[in-house]
C-alpha positions as YAML, in Angstrom:
chain: A
units: angstrom
residues:
- id: 1
  name: MET
  ca: [0.00, 0.00, 0.00]
- id: 2
  name: GLY
  ca: [3.04, 2.25, -0.09]
- id: 3
  name: THR
  ca: [4.75, 4.27, 2.59]
- id: 4
  name: HIS
  ca: [2.83, 6.85, 4.61]
- id: 5
  name: LEU
  ca: [5.55, 8.74, 6.49]
- id: 6
  name: THR
  ca: [8.35, 10.81, 5.01]
- id: 7
  name: ARG
  ca: [11.89, 9.51, 4.71]
- id: 8
  name: GLU
  ca: [12.90, 12.05, 7.33]
- id: 9
  name: LYS
  ca: [10.32, 10.69, 9.76]
- id: 10
  name: TYR
  ca: [11.34, 7.09, 9.21]
- id: 11
  name: VAL
  ca: [14.99, 7.92, 9.86]
- id: 12
  name: GLU
  ca: [14.04, 9.94, 12.93]
- id: 13
  name: HIS
  ca: [12.18, 6.91, 14.29]
- id: 14
  name: ILE
  ca: [15.04, 4.54, 13.45]
- id: 15
  name: LYS
  ca: [17.45, 6.74, 15.39]
- id: 16
  name: SER
  ca: [15.26, 7.19, 18.46]
- id: 17
  name: ASP
  ca: [14.14, 3.55, 18.62]
- id: 18
  name: PHE
  ca: [17.69, 2.31, 18.07]
- id: 19
  name: SER
  ca: [18.86, 4.37, 21.03]
- id: 20
  name: LEU
  ca: [16.15, 2.88, 23.24]
- id: 21
  name: MET
  ca: [16.86, -0.63, 21.97]
- id: 22
  name: PHE
  ca: [20.61, -0.36, 22.50]
- id: 23
  name: HIS
  ca: [20.11, 0.91, 26.04]
- id: 24
  name: ALA
  ca: [17.80, -2.01, 26.85]
- id: 25
  name: LEU
  ca: [20.08, -4.61, 25.27]
- id: 26
  name: ALA
  ca: [23.18, -3.32, 27.04]
- id: 27
  name: GLY
  ca: [22.08, -4.63, 30.45]
- id: 28
  name: PRO
  ca: [22.77, -8.12, 31.80]
- id: 29
  name: THR
  ca: [22.22, -10.93, 29.28]
- id: 30
  name: VAL
  ca: [18.72, -12.33, 29.65]
- id: 31
  name: ALA
  ca: [16.28, -14.36, 27.57]
- id: 32
  name: VAL
  ca: [14.09, -12.50, 25.07]
- id: 33
  name: ALA
  ca: [10.66, -13.92, 25.84]
- id: 34
  name: SER
  ca: [9.05, -12.52, 22.67]
- id: 35
  name: CYS
  ca: [11.76, -14.11, 20.47]
- id: 36
  name: PRO
  ca: [11.92, -17.78, 21.53]
- id: 37
  name: ASP
  ca: [15.41, -19.27, 21.95]
- id: 38
  name: TRP
  ca: [17.10, -15.86, 21.78]
- id: 39
  name: ASP
  ca: [18.83, -13.90, 24.49]
- id: 40
  name: THR
  ca: [19.71, -10.21, 24.36]
- id: 41
  name: ASN
  ca: [23.08, -10.95, 22.73]
- id: 42
  name: ASP
  ca: [21.32, -12.91, 19.97]
- id: 43
  name: LEU
  ca: [18.95, -10.00, 19.37]
- id: 44
  name: ALA
  ca: [21.85, -7.53, 19.19]
- id: 45
  name: ARG
  ca: [23.65, -9.72, 16.63]
- id: 46
  name: HIS
  ca: [20.46, -10.22, 14.63]
- id: 47
  name: MET
  ca: [19.88, -6.49, 14.34]
- id: 48
  name: GLY
  ca: [23.49, -5.83, 13.39]
- id: 49
  name: MET
  ca: [23.28, -8.39, 10.60]
- id: 50
  name: VAL
  ca: [19.91, -7.13, 9.39]
- id: 51
  name: TYR
  ca: [21.23, -3.58, 9.18]
- id: 52
  name: LEU
  ca: [24.35, -4.68, 7.27]
- id: 53
  name: HIS
  ca: [22.36, -6.81, 4.84]
- id: 54
  name: GLN
  ca: [19.73, -4.19, 4.09]
- id: 55
  name: ALA
  ca: [22.34, -1.43, 3.81]
- id: 56
  name: TYR
  ca: [23.91, -3.49, 1.01]
- id: 57
  name: VAL
  ca: [20.53, -3.87, -0.70]
- id: 58
  name: VAL
  ca: [19.82, -0.13, -0.55]
- id: 59
  name: GLU
  ca: [23.32, 0.83, -1.72]
- id: 60
  name: ASN
  ca: [23.33, -1.65, -4.62]
- id: 61
  name: ALA
  ca: [19.60, -1.94, -5.47]
- id: 62
  name: GLN
  ca: [19.93, -5.72, -5.43]
- id: 63
  name: PRO
  ca: [20.52, -8.50, -2.91]
- id: 64
  name: PRO
  ca: [24.01, -9.93, -2.46]
- id: 65
  name: GLU
  ca: [24.72, -13.10, -4.43]
- id: 66
  name: ASN
  ca: [26.64, -14.52, -1.46]
- id: 67
  name: GLU
  ca: [27.95, -13.48, 1.95]
- id: 68
  name: GLU
  ca: [31.06, -11.69, 0.67]
- id: 69
  name: HIS
  ca: [29.71, -8.32, 1.78]
- id: 70
  name: LEU
  ca: [29.88, -9.57, 5.38]
- id: 71
  name: GLU
  ca: [33.44, -10.96, 5.26]
- id: 72
  name: SER
  ca: [35.03, -7.76, 6.57]
- id: 73
  name: PHE
  ca: [32.89, -8.02, 9.70]
- id: 74
  name: ALA
  ca: [33.60, -11.70, 10.40]
- id: 75
  name: ASP
  ca: [36.23, -10.93, 13.05]
- id: 76
  name: ILE
  ca: [33.86, -8.83, 15.16]
- id: 77
  name: ASP
  ca: [33.23, -10.93, 18.25]
- id: 78
  name: SER
  ca: [31.19, -8.41, 20.22]
- id: 79
  name: GLU
  ca: [27.50, -8.44, 19.40]
- id: 80
  name: PHE
  ca: [27.27, -4.81, 20.40]
- id: 81
  name: GLU
  ca: [30.17, -3.73, 18.22]
- id: 82
  name: LEU
  ca: [28.47, -5.50, 15.31]
- id: 83
  name: LEU
  ca: [25.22, -3.75, 16.18]
- id: 84
  name: ASP
  ca: [26.99, -0.38, 16.17]
- id: 85
  name: VAL
  ca: [28.67, -1.10, 12.83]
- id: 86
  name: GLY
  ca: [25.40, -2.26, 11.29]
- id: 87
  name: TYR
  ca: [23.53, 0.76, 12.57]
- id: 88
  name: ALA
  ca: [26.13, 3.13, 11.09]
- id: 89
  name: ALA
  ca: [25.82, 1.31, 7.75]
- id: 90
  name: ILE
  ca: [22.03, 1.50, 7.56]
- id: 91
  name: ILE
  ca: [21.94, 5.17, 8.57]
- id: 92
  name: LYS
  ca: [24.48, 5.93, 5.83]
- id: 93
  name: ALA
  ca: [22.48, 3.92, 3.29]
- id: 94
  name: LEU
  ca: [19.16, 5.52, 4.23]
- id: 95
  name: ASP
  ca: [20.22, 8.97, 3.08]
- id: 96
  name: VAL
  ca: [17.01, 10.98, 2.72]
- id: 97
  name: GLY
  ca: [18.45, 12.54, -0.43]
- id: 98
  name: ARG
  ca: [19.08, 9.18, -2.10]
- id: 99
  name: GLU
  ca: [17.62, 9.03, -5.59]
- id: 100
  name: GLU
  ca: [14.56, 6.83, -5.89]
- id: 101
  name: ARG
  ca: [15.14, 3.87, -8.20]
- id: 102
  name: PRO
  ca: [13.87, 0.34, -8.66]
- id: 103
  name: THR
  ca: [15.34, -1.69, -5.80]
- id: 104
  name: TRP
  ca: [15.13, -5.34, -4.88]
- id: 105
  name: SER
  ca: [12.71, -6.32, -2.12]
- id: 106
  name: TRP
  ca: [10.86, -9.47, -1.17]
- id: 107
  name: HIS
  ca: [7.55, -7.59, -1.26]
- id: 108
  name: HIS
  ca: [4.91, -8.53, -3.80]
- id: 109
  name: SER
  ca: [4.49, -5.04, -5.24]
- id: 110
  name: ASP
  ca: [6.90, -2.51, -3.68]
- id: 111
  name: PHE
  ca: [10.34, -2.43, -5.27]
- id: 112
  name: THR
  ca: [11.31, 1.08, -4.21]
- id: 113
  name: THR
  ca: [14.07, 2.50, -2.07]
- id: 114
  name: ASP
  ca: [11.34, 3.97, 0.12]
- id: 115
  name: PHE
  ca: [10.28, 0.43, 1.01]
- id: 116
  name: TRP
  ca: [13.49, 0.02, 2.99]
- id: 117
  name: PHE
  ca: [13.12, 3.29, 4.89]
- id: 118
  name: ARG
  ca: [9.77, 1.99, 6.10]
- id: 119
  name: ARG
  ca: [10.87, -1.61, 6.69]
- id: 120
  name: MET
  ca: [13.89, -0.64, 8.76]
- id: 121
  name: ALA
  ca: [11.83, 1.73, 10.91]
- id: 122
  name: HIS
  ca: [9.40, -1.05, 11.78]
- id: 123
  name: GLU
  ca: [12.10, -3.71, 12.16]
- id: 124
  name: THR
  ca: [13.77, -1.41, 14.67]
- id: 125
  name: VAL
  ca: [10.70, -0.45, 16.68]
- id: 126
  name: ILE
  ca: [9.39, -4.01, 17.06]
- id: 127
  name: HIS
  ca: [12.76, -5.32, 18.20]
- id: 128
  name: ARG
  ca: [13.12, -2.27, 20.46]
- id: 129
  name: ILE
  ca: [9.91, -3.46, 22.11]
- id: 130
  name: ASP
  ca: [11.41, -6.96, 22.42]
- id: 131
  name: ALA
  ca: [14.48, -5.55, 24.14]
- id: 132
  name: GLN
  ca: [12.49, -3.36, 26.50]
- id: 133
  name: LEU
  ca: [10.12, -6.18, 27.43]
- id: 134
  name: CYS
  ca: [13.18, -7.96, 28.85]
- id: 135
  name: ARG
  ca: [13.67, -5.07, 31.27]
- id: 136
  name: GLY
  ca: [10.01, -4.61, 32.18]
- id: 137
  name: GLU
  ca: [9.74, -1.02, 30.99]
- id: 138
  name: VAL
  ca: [8.33, -0.37, 27.51]
- id: 139
  name: THR
  ca: [8.22, 3.03, 25.83]
- id: 140
  name: ALA
  ca: [5.10, 3.76, 23.76]
- id: 141
  name: ILE
  ca: [5.27, 3.58, 19.97]
- id: 142
  name: ASP
  ca: [4.60, 6.90, 18.26]
- id: 143
  name: GLU
  ca: [0.97, 6.81, 17.10]
- id: 144
  name: ASP
  ca: [1.68, 7.70, 13.46]
- id: 145
  name: LEU
  ca: [4.38, 5.05, 13.29]
- id: 146
  name: ALA
  ca: [2.08, 2.49, 14.91]
- id: 147
  name: VAL
  ca: [-0.69, 3.17, 12.35]
- id: 148
  name: ASP
  ca: [1.87, 2.83, 9.58]
- id: 149
  name: GLY
  ca: [3.06, -0.38, 11.23]
- id: 150
  name: VAL
  ca: [-0.43, -1.88, 11.13]
- id: 151
  name: ASP
  ca: [-0.69, -0.89, 7.47]
- id: 152
  name: GLU
  ca: [2.70, -2.41, 6.67]
- id: 153
  name: VAL
  ca: [2.23, -5.74, 8.43]
- id: 154
  name: LEU
  ca: [-1.25, -6.25, 6.96]
- id: 155
  name: ASP
  ca: [0.26, -5.66, 3.53]
- id: 156
  name: PHE
  ca: [2.42, -8.75, 4.04]
- id: 157
  name: LEU
  ca: [-0.71, -10.91, 3.78]
- id: 158
  name: PRO
  ca: [-0.97, -10.78, -0.04]
- id: 159
  name: LEU
  ca: [2.35, -12.65, -0.03]
- id: 160
  name: LEU
  ca: [0.39, -15.75, 1.01]
- id: 161
  name: GLY
  ca: [0.20, -18.11, -1.93]
- id: 162
  name: SER
  ca: [3.60, -17.00, -3.25]
- id: 163
  name: TRP
  ca: [5.09, -20.32, -2.17]
- id: 164
  name: ASP
  ca: [3.72, -23.82, -2.75]
- id: 165
  name: GLU
  ca: [4.03, -24.68, 0.94]
- id: 166
  name: VAL
  ca: [1.96, -21.62, 1.94]
- id: 167
  name: PRO
  ca: [-1.36, -21.95, 0.11]
- id: 168
  name: ASN
  ca: [-4.14, -19.41, 0.18]
- id: 169
  name: VAL
  ca: [-6.98, -20.12, 2.59]
- id: 170
  name: ASP
  ca: [-10.65, -19.39, 1.94]
- id: 171
  name: PHE
  ca: [-11.05, -17.84, 5.39]
- id: 172
  name: GLY
  ca: [-13.35, -14.92, 4.62]
- id: 173
  name: ILE
  ca: [-13.17, -11.31, 5.74]
- id: 174
  name: VAL
  ca: [-11.34, -9.80, 8.70]
- id: 175
  name: ALA
  ca: [-11.99, -6.19, 9.73]
- id: 176
  name: VAL
  ca: [-9.23, -4.29, 11.53]
- id: 177
  name: CYS
  ca: [-9.90, -1.00, 13.32]
- id: 178
  name: ALA
  ca: [-7.23, 1.24, 14.86]
- id: 179
  name: ILE
  ca: [-8.51, 3.81, 17.34]
- id: 180
  name: THR
  ca: [-6.34, 6.94, 17.15]
- id: 181
  name: SER
  ca: [-6.39, 10.49, 18.47]
- id: 182
  name: GLN
  ca: [-7.69, 11.54, 15.05]
- id: 183
  name: GLY
  ca: [-10.47, 8.94, 14.91]
- id: 184
  name: ALA
  ca: [-10.81, 5.36, 13.72]
- id: 185
  name: ILE
  ca: [-8.88, 3.88, 10.79]
- id: 186
  name: TYR
  ca: [-10.21, 0.74, 9.12]
- id: 187
  name: TRP
  ca: [-8.81, -2.04, 6.96]
- id: 188
  name: THR
  ca: [-10.60, -4.92, 5.25]
- id: 189
  name: VAL
  ca: [-8.64, -8.12, 4.80]
- id: 190
  name: GLU
  ca: [-10.23, -10.74, 2.55]
- id: 191
  name: PHE
  ca: [-8.90, -14.28, 2.25]
- id: 192
  name: THR
  ca: [-10.10, -16.43, -0.65]
- id: 193
  name: SER
  ca: [-8.81, -19.68, -2.13]
- id: 194
  name: GLU
  ca: [-7.06, -17.58, -4.80]
- id: 195
  name: ARG
  ca: [-5.55, -14.63, -2.93]
- id: 196
  name: ALA
  ca: [-5.47, -12.39, 0.12]
- id: 197
  name: THR
  ca: [-6.24, -8.70, -0.36]
- id: 198
  name: VAL
  ca: [-5.98, -5.72, 1.97]
- id: 199
  name: THR
  ca: [-7.75, -2.40, 1.48]
- id: 200
  name: ARG
  ca: [-8.42, 0.71, 3.53]
- id: 201
  name: ALA
  ca: [-12.12, 1.00, 4.39]
- id: 202
  name: ASP
  ca: [-14.66, 3.49, 5.68]
- id: 203
  name: GLY
  ca: [-15.84, 1.21, 8.47]
- id: 204
  name: VAL
  ca: [-16.16, -2.38, 9.62]
- id: 205
  name: HIS
  ca: [-17.10, -4.63, 6.70]
- id: 206
  name: PRO
  ca: [-20.67, -5.93, 7.22]
- id: 207
  name: ARG
  ca: [-19.61, -9.47, 6.31]
- id: 208
  name: ALA
  ca: [-16.55, -9.57, 8.55]
- id: 209
  name: ARG
  ca: [-16.08, -12.96, 10.14]
- id: 210
  name: LEU
  ca: [-13.63, -11.53, 12.65]
- id: 211
  name: THR
  ca: [-13.22, -7.92, 13.82]
- id: 212
  name: ILE
  ca: [-10.07, -6.78, 15.63]
- id: 213
  name: SER
  ca: [-9.92, -3.34, 17.19]
- id: 214
  name: GLY
  ca: [-7.74, -1.42, 19.60]
- id: 215
  name: ASP
  ca: [-5.36, 1.49, 19.82]
- id: 216
  name: ALA
  ca: [-2.77, 1.62, 17.04]
- id: 217
  name: GLN
  ca: [0.14, 0.47, 19.20]
- id: 218
  name: ALA
  ca: [-1.80, -2.50, 20.56]
- id: 219
  name: LEU
  ca: [-2.83, -3.57, 17.05]
- id: 220
  name: ASP
  ca: [0.74, -3.28, 15.78]
- id: 221
  name: LEU
  ca: [2.00, -5.43, 18.65]
- id: 222
  name: TYR
  ca: [-0.89, -7.91, 18.31]
- id: 223
  name: LEU
  ca: [-0.33, -8.41, 14.59]
- id: 224
  name: TRP
  ca: [3.38, -8.98, 15.24]
- id: 225
  name: GLY
  ca: [2.58, -11.51, 17.95]
- id: 226
  name: ARG
  ca: [3.96, -9.42, 20.81]
- id: 227
  name: ILE
  ca: [0.67, -9.34, 22.72]
- id: 228
  name: THR
  ca: [-2.40, -11.58, 22.66]
- id: 229
  name: SER
  ca: [-6.10, -10.84, 22.41]
- id: 230
  name: GLU
  ca: [-6.23, -11.12, 26.20]
- id: 231
  name: ASP
  ca: [-4.55, -7.71, 26.37]
- id: 232
  name: ALA
  ca: [-7.16, -5.20, 27.56]
- id: 233
  name: ARG
  ca: [-6.17, -2.77, 24.80]
- id: 234
  name: THR
  ca: [-7.58, -5.06, 22.12]
- id: 235
  name: THR
  ca: [-11.13, -6.21, 21.38]
- id: 236
  name: LEU
  ca: [-12.04, -9.17, 19.17]
- id: 237
  name: THR
  ca: [-15.49, -10.16, 18.01]
- id: 238
  name: GLY
  ca: [-16.44, -13.07, 15.79]
- id: 239
  name: ASP
  ca: [-14.59, -16.32, 15.27]
- id: 240
  name: GLY
  ca: [-11.49, -17.75, 13.64]
- id: 241
  name: GLU
  ca: [-8.77, -15.92, 15.57]
- id: 242
  name: VAL
  ca: [-6.54, -18.99, 15.80]
- id: 243
  name: THR
  ca: [-6.51, -19.43, 12.01]
- id: 244
  name: PHE
  ca: [-6.01, -15.71, 11.40]
- id: 245
  name: LYS
  ca: [-3.05, -15.60, 13.78]
- id: 246
  name: LYS
  ca: [-1.48, -18.57, 12.00]
- id: 247
  name: LEU
  ca: [-1.86, -16.76, 8.68]
- id: 248
  name: MET
  ca: [-0.28, -13.63, 10.18]
- id: 249
  name: GLN
  ca: [2.58, -15.66, 11.61]
- id: 250
  name: VAL
  ca: [3.33, -17.22, 8.24]
- id: 251
  name: ALA
  ca: [3.18, -13.84, 6.50]
- id: 252
  name: VAL
  ca: [5.66, -12.10, 8.81]
- id: 253
  name: LEU
  ca: [8.26, -14.87, 9.00]
...
């Protein structure tokens, strides 16, 4: 559905959320409950590698054919040094003045440089939440970024059916409603045996099988599997949540 914030805003969010994430990760090594089998060192290394990989993609407009672009970083033993190096690389790559051009992405329809400004902002904020959850003190997600996050993660759903092992499911219609300071924002997600589609809407679809509503941050976290429907900030009506969550999980992996 395209990006909704400016490049400047995305970079601003990357910088502020990275600072919060780094501070949270820098404490004693503990398990990351929202990322099974990871501890805080694993999360730091993951983010460093993600930043380095996507910086290469943005700089070269294509994915690397192998891991040669990472060879110069192979001797970095410290997860936090790698995280710092990766962060510097992605900030350099995401130059707001960078010319727009066709760029590789795994998305079904967005092959722009802007895609990566958006993707890296949301990658950073969700993993910032993961890091802060380890310490028991979570900073709120900016409302505009959270709305954009809901929009982005829902737009992963049309990827279903792109692989033989992930078939489309004739599930029906899901209505999503984000309550914001400026009013309600609605999406209609329709799953058929042929495709999944996501559109902005004027209200809850009258044939929605499942309706999910809540504040924008709660919806963003719910769709990314960081909170459950038992969280008081979310409301679900209808049926089929288990299947919907499985579809979401497949789409975001």
